[in-house]
mmCIF file of C-alpha atoms in Angstrom:
data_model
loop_
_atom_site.group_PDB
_atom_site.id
_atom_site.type_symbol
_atom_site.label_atom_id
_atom_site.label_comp_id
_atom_site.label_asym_id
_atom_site.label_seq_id
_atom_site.Cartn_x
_atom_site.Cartn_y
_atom_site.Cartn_z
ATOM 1 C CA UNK A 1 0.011 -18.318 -11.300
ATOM 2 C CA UNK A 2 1.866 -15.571 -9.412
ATOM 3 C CA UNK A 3 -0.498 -14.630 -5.944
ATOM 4 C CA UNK A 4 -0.871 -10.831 -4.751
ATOM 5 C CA UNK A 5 -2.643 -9.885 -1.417
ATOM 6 C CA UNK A 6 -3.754 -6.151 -0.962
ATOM 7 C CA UNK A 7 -4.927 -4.565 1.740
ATOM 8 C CA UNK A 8 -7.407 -2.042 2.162
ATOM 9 C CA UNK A 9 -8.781 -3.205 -1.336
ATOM 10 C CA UNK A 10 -12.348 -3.059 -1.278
ATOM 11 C CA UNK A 11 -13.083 -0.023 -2.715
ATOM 12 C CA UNK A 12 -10.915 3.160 -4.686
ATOM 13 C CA UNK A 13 -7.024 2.598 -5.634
ATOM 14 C CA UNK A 14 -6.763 -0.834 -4.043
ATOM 15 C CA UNK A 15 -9.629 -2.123 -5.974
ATOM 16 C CA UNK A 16 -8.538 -0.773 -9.550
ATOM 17 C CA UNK A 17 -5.220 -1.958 -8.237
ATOM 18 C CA UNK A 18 -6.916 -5.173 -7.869
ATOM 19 C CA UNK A 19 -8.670 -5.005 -11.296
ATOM 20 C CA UNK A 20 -5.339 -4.343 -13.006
ATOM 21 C CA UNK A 21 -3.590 -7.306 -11.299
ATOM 22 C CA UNK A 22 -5.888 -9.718 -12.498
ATOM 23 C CA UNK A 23 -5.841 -8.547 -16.163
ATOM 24 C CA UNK A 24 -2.453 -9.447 -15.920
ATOM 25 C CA UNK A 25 -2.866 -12.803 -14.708
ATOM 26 C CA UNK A 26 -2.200 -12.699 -10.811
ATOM 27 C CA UNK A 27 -4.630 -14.233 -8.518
ATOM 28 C CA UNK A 28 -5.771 -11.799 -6.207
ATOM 29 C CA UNK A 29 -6.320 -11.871 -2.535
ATOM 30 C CA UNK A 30 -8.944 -8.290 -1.874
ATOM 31 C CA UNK A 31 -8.261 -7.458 1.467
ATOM 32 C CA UNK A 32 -11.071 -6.114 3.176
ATOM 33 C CA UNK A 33 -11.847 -5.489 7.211
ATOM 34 C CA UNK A 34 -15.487 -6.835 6.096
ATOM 35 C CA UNK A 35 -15.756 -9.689 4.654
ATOM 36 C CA UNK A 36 -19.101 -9.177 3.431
ATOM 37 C CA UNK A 37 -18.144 -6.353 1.303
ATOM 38 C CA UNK A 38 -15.387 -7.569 0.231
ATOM 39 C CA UNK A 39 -17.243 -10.990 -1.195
ATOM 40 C CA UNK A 40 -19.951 -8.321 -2.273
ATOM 41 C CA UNK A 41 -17.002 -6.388 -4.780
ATOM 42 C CA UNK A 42 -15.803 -9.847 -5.685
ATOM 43 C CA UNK A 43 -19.198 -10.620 -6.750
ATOM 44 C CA UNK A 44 -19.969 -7.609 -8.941
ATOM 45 C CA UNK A 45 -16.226 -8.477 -10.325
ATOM 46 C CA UNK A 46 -16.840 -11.680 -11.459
ATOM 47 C CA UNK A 47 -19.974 -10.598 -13.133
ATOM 48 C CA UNK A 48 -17.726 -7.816 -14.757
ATOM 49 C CA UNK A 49 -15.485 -10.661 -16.218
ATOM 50 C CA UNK A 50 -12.641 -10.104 -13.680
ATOM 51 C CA UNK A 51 -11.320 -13.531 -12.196
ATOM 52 C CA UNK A 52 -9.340 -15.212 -10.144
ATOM 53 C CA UNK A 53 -9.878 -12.423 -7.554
ATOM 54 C CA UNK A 54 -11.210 -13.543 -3.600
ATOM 55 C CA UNK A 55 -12.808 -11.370 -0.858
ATOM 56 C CA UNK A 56 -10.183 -12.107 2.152
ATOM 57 C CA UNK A 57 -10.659 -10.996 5.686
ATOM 58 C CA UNK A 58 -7.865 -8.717 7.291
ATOM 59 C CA UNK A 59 -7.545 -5.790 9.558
ATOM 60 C CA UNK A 60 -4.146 -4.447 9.672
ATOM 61 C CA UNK A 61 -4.538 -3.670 13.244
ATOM 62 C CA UNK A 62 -5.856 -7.116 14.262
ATOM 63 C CA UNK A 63 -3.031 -9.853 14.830
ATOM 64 C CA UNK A 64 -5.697 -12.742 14.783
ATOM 65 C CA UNK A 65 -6.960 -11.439 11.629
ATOM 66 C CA UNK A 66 -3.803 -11.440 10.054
ATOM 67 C CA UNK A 67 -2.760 -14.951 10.872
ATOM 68 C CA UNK A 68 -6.234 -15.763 9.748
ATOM 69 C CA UNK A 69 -5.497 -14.259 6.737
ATOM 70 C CA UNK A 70 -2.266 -15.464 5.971
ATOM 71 C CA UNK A 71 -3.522 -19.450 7.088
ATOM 72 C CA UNK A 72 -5.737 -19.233 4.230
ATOM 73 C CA UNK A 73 -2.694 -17.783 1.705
ATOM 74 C CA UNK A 74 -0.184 -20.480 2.931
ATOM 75 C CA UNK A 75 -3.200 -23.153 2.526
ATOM 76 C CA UNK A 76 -4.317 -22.122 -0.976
ATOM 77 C CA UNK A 77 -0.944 -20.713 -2.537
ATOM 78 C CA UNK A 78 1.833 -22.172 -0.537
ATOM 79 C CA UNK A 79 3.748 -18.663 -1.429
ATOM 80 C CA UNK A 80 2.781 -14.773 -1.789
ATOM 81 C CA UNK A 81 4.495 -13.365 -4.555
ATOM 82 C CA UNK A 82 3.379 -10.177 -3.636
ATOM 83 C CA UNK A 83 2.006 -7.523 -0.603
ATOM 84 C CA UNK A 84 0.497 -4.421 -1.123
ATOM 85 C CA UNK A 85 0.049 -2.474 1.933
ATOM 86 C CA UNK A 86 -2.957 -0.566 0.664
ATOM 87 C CA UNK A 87 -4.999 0.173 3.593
ATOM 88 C CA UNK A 88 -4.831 3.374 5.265
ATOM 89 C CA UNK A 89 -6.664 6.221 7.047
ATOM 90 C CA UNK A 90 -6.022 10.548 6.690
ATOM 91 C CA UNK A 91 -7.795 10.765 10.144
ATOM 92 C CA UNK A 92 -10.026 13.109 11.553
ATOM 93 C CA UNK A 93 -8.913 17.212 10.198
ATOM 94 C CA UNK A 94 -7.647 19.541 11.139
ATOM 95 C CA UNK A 95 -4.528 17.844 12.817
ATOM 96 C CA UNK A 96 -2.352 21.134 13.887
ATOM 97 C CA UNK A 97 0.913 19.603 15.447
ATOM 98 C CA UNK A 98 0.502 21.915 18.450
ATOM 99 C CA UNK A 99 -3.188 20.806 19.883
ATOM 100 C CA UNK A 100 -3.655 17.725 17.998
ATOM 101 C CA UNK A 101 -5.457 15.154 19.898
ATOM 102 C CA UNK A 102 -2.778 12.493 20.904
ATOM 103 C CA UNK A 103 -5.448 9.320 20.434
ATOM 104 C CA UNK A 104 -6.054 10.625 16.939
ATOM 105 C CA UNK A 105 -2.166 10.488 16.378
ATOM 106 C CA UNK A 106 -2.156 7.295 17.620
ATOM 107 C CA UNK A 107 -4.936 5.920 15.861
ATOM 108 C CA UNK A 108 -3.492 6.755 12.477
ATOM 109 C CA UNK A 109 -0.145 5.110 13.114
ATOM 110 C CA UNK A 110 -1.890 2.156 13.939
ATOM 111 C CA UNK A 111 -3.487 1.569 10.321
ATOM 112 C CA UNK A 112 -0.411 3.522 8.525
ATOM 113 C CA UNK A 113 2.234 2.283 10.192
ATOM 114 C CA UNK A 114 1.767 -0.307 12.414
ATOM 115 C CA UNK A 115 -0.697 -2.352 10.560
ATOM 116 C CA UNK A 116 2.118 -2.513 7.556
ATOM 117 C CA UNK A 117 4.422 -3.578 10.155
ATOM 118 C CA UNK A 118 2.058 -6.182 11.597
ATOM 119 C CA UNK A 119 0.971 -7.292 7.834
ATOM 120 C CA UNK A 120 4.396 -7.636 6.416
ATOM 121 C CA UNK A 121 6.203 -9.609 9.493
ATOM 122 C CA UNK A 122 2.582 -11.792 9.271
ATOM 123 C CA UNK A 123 3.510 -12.679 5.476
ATOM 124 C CA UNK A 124 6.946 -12.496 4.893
ATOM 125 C CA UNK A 125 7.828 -16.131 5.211
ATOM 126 C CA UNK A 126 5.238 -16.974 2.804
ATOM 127 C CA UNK A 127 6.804 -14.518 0.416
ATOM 128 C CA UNK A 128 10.467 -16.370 0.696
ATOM 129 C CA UNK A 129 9.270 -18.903 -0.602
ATOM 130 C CA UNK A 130 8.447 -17.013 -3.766
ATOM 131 C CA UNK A 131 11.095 -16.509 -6.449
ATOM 132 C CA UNK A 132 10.259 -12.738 -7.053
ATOM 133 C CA UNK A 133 9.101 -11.192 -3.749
ATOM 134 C CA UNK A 134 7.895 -7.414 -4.392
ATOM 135 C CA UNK A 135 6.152 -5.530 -1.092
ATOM 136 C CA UNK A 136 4.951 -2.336 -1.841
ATOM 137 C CA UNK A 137 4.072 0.059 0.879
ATOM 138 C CA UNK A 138 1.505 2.877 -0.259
ATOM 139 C CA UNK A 139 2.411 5.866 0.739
ATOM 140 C CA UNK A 140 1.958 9.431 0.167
ATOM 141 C CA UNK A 141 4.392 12.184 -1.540
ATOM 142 C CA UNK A 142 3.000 14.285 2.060
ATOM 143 C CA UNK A 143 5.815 11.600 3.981
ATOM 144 C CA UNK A 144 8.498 13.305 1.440
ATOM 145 C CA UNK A 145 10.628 15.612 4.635
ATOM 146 C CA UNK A 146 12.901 17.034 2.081
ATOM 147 C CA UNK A 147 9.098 18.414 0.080
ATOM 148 C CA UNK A 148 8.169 19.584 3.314
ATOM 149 C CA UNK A 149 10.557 21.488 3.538
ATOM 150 C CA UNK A 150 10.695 23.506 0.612
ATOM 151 C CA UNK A 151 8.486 26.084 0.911
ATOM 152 C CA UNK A 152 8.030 26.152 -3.105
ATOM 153 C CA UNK A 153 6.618 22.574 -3.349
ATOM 154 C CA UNK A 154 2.887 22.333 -3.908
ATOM 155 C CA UNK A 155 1.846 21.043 -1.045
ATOM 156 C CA UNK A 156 3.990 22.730 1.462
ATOM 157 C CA UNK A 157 1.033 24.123 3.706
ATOM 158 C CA UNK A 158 -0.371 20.713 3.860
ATOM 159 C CA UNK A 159 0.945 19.883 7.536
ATOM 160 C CA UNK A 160 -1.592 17.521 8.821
ATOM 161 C CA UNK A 161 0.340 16.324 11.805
ATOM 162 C CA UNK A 162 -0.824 12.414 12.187
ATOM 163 C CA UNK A 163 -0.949 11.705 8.669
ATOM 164 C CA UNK A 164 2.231 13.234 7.255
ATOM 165 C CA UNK A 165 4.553 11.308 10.354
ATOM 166 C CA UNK A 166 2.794 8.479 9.697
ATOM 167 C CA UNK A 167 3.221 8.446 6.166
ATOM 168 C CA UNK A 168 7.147 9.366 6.738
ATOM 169 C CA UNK A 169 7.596 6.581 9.122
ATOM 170 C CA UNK A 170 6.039 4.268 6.751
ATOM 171 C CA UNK A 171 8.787 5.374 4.384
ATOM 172 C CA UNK A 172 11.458 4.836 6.796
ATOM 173 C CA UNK A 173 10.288 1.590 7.873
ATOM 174 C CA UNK A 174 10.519 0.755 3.914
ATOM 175 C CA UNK A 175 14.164 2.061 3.958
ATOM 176 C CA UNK A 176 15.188 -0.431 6.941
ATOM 177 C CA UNK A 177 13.113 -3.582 5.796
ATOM 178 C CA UNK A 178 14.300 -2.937 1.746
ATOM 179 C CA UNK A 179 18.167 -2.601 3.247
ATOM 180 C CA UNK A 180 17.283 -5.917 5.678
ATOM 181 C CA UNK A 181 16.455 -8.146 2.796
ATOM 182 C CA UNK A 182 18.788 -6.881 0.501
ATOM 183 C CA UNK A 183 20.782 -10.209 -0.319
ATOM 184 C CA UNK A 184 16.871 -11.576 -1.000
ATOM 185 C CA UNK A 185 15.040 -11.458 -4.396
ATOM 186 C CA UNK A 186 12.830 -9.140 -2.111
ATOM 187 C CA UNK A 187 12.137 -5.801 -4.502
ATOM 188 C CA UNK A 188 10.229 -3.389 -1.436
ATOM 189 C CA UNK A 189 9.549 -0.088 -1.796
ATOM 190 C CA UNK A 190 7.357 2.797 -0.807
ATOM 191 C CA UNK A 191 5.089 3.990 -3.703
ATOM 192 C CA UNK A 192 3.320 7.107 -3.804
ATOM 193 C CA UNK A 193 0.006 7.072 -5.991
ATOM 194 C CA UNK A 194 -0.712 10.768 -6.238
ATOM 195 C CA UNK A 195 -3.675 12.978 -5.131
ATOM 196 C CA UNK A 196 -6.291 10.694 -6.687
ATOM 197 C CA UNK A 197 -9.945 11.406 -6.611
ATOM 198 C CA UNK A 198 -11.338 9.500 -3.823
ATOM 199 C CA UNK A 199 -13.715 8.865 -0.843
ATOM 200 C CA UNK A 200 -10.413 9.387 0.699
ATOM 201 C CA UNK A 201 -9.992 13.200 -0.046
ATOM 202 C CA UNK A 202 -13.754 13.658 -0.987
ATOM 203 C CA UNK A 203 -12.694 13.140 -4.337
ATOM 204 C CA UNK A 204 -10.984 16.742 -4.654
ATOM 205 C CA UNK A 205 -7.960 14.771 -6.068
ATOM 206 C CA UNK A 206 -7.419 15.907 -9.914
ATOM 207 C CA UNK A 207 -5.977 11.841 -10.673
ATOM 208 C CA UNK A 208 -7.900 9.110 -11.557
ATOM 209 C CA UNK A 209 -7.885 5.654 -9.739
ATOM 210 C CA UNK A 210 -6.982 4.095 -13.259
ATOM 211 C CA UNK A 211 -4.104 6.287 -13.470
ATOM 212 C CA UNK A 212 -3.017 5.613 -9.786
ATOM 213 C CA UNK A 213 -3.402 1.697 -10.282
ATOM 214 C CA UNK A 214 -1.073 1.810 -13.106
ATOM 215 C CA UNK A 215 1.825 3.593 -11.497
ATOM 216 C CA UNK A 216 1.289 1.513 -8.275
ATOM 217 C CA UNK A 217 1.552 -1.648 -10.850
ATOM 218 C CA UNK A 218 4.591 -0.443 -12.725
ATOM 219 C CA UNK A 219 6.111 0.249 -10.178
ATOM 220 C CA UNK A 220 5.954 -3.085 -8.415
ATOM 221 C CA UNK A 221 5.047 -5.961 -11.040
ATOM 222 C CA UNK A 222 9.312 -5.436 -11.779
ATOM 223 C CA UNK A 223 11.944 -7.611 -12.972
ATOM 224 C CA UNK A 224 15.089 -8.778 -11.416
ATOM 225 C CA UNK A 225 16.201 -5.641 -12.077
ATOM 226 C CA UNK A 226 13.759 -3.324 -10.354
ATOM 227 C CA UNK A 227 15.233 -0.918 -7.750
ATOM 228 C CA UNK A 228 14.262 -1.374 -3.629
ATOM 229 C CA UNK A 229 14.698 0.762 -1.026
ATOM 230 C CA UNK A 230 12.925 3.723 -3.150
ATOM 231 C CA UNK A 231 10.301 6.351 -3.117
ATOM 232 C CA UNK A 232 8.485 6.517 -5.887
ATOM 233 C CA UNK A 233 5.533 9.106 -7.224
ATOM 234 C CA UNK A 234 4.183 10.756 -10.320
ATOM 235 C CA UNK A 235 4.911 14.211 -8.996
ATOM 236 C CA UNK A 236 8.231 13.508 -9.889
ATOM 237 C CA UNK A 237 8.524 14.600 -13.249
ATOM 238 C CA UNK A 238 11.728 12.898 -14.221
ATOM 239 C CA UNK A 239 12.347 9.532 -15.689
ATOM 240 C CA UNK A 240 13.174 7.512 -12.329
ATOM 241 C CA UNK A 241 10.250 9.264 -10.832
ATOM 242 C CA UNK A 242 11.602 9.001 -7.687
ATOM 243 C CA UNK A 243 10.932 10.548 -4.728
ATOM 244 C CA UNK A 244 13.338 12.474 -2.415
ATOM 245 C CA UNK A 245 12.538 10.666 1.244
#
């Protein structure tokens, strides 16, 4: 049985990412900062017919936690097969690139960008040992520079200073790690889920969290085949759906 951990996964996309997994047969490591809720959406799982899914501690910005985390993985699996870096924060509006408060910036990074960082060097010897590595970072189509820049796209005015850098340095830290383990089986790439309806955005999003699940799961449940080093999102309404970075 193939192993995926996600982070964040408690609640929203990373638990209906979660859900989806399962159906197909992975066991499931739901990250969650608190363990008690995470062994409380377990629960309610299981009695919802969902299994081979466990609550597992981790905070993204905690190192101990992480080790923790990935002692228990090694332990139980022997291998990851796969890493979702689900967990991640919009931080406190408005964020206007001029005034914004520098701990604020700073505070963001750590969950969007450095926790991936600290999550994926944690793990990544446990995925080697797996004949089909696949990380997935979740990002946002807001890290897209070339989008931003197009004063026709969307969601041009959206220029919320500490989560759009984070979100783009998310997707260049995918770029470097994808082009690092290149000669590996390693598939990595950044995956964009859409504006979902969540607690997130106080569910103004017009996608579901089914429909976000399934394009995070396409998109990195691949084959031997499967692209890395890409940007992918369902704004892209094209057949690669992929993202310009």
């Amino acid at each position: 049985m193939k192993s995926v951990l996600i982070t964040g996964a408690n609640r929203s996309i990373g638990l209906e990412t979660a859900k989806q997994l399962s159906k197909k047969g992975f066991f499931v490591y739901l990250g969650s900062r608190d363990l008690a809720k995470g062994e409380e959406t377990v629960n309610q799982l299981s009695k919802d017919g969902f299994e081979n899914i466990k609550a597992i501690q981790i905070d993204v910005t905690n190192l101990e936690s992480i080790q923790e985390a990935k002692n228990i993985v090694e332990k139980e699996q022997g291998k990851l097969d796969i890493l979702i870096n689900n967990a991640g924060i919009l931080g406190t509006l408005p964020q206007n690139a001029s005034i914004a408060n520098i701990d604020g910036i700073r505070e963001t990074f750590d969950t969007n960008f450095f926790g991936v960082i600290n999550v994926t060097q944690g793990f990544v010897d446990l995925l080697k040992k797996s004949e089909s590595p696949r990380i997935s970072n979740i990002t946002s189509g807001l890290g897209s520079l070339t989008l931003h820049s197009d004063p026709t796209w969307k969601y041009y005015d959206f220029k919320a200073v500490s989560y759009v850098t984070s979100k783009a340095a998310l997707n260049a830290y995918t770029v470097t790690l994808a082009h690092e383990l290149r000669d590996l089986p390693f598939k990595v790439n950044s995956i964009d889920p859409g504006y979902t309806a969540t607690d997130f955005n106080h569910h103004s999003g017009p996608q579901s969290v089914e429909s976000a699940a399934t394009f995070i799961v396409k998109h990195t449940d691949t084959d031997e085949n499967g692209p890395t080093g890409k940007f992918f999102s369902p704004d892209i309404q094209n057949e690669s759906e992929e993202s310009p970075w």
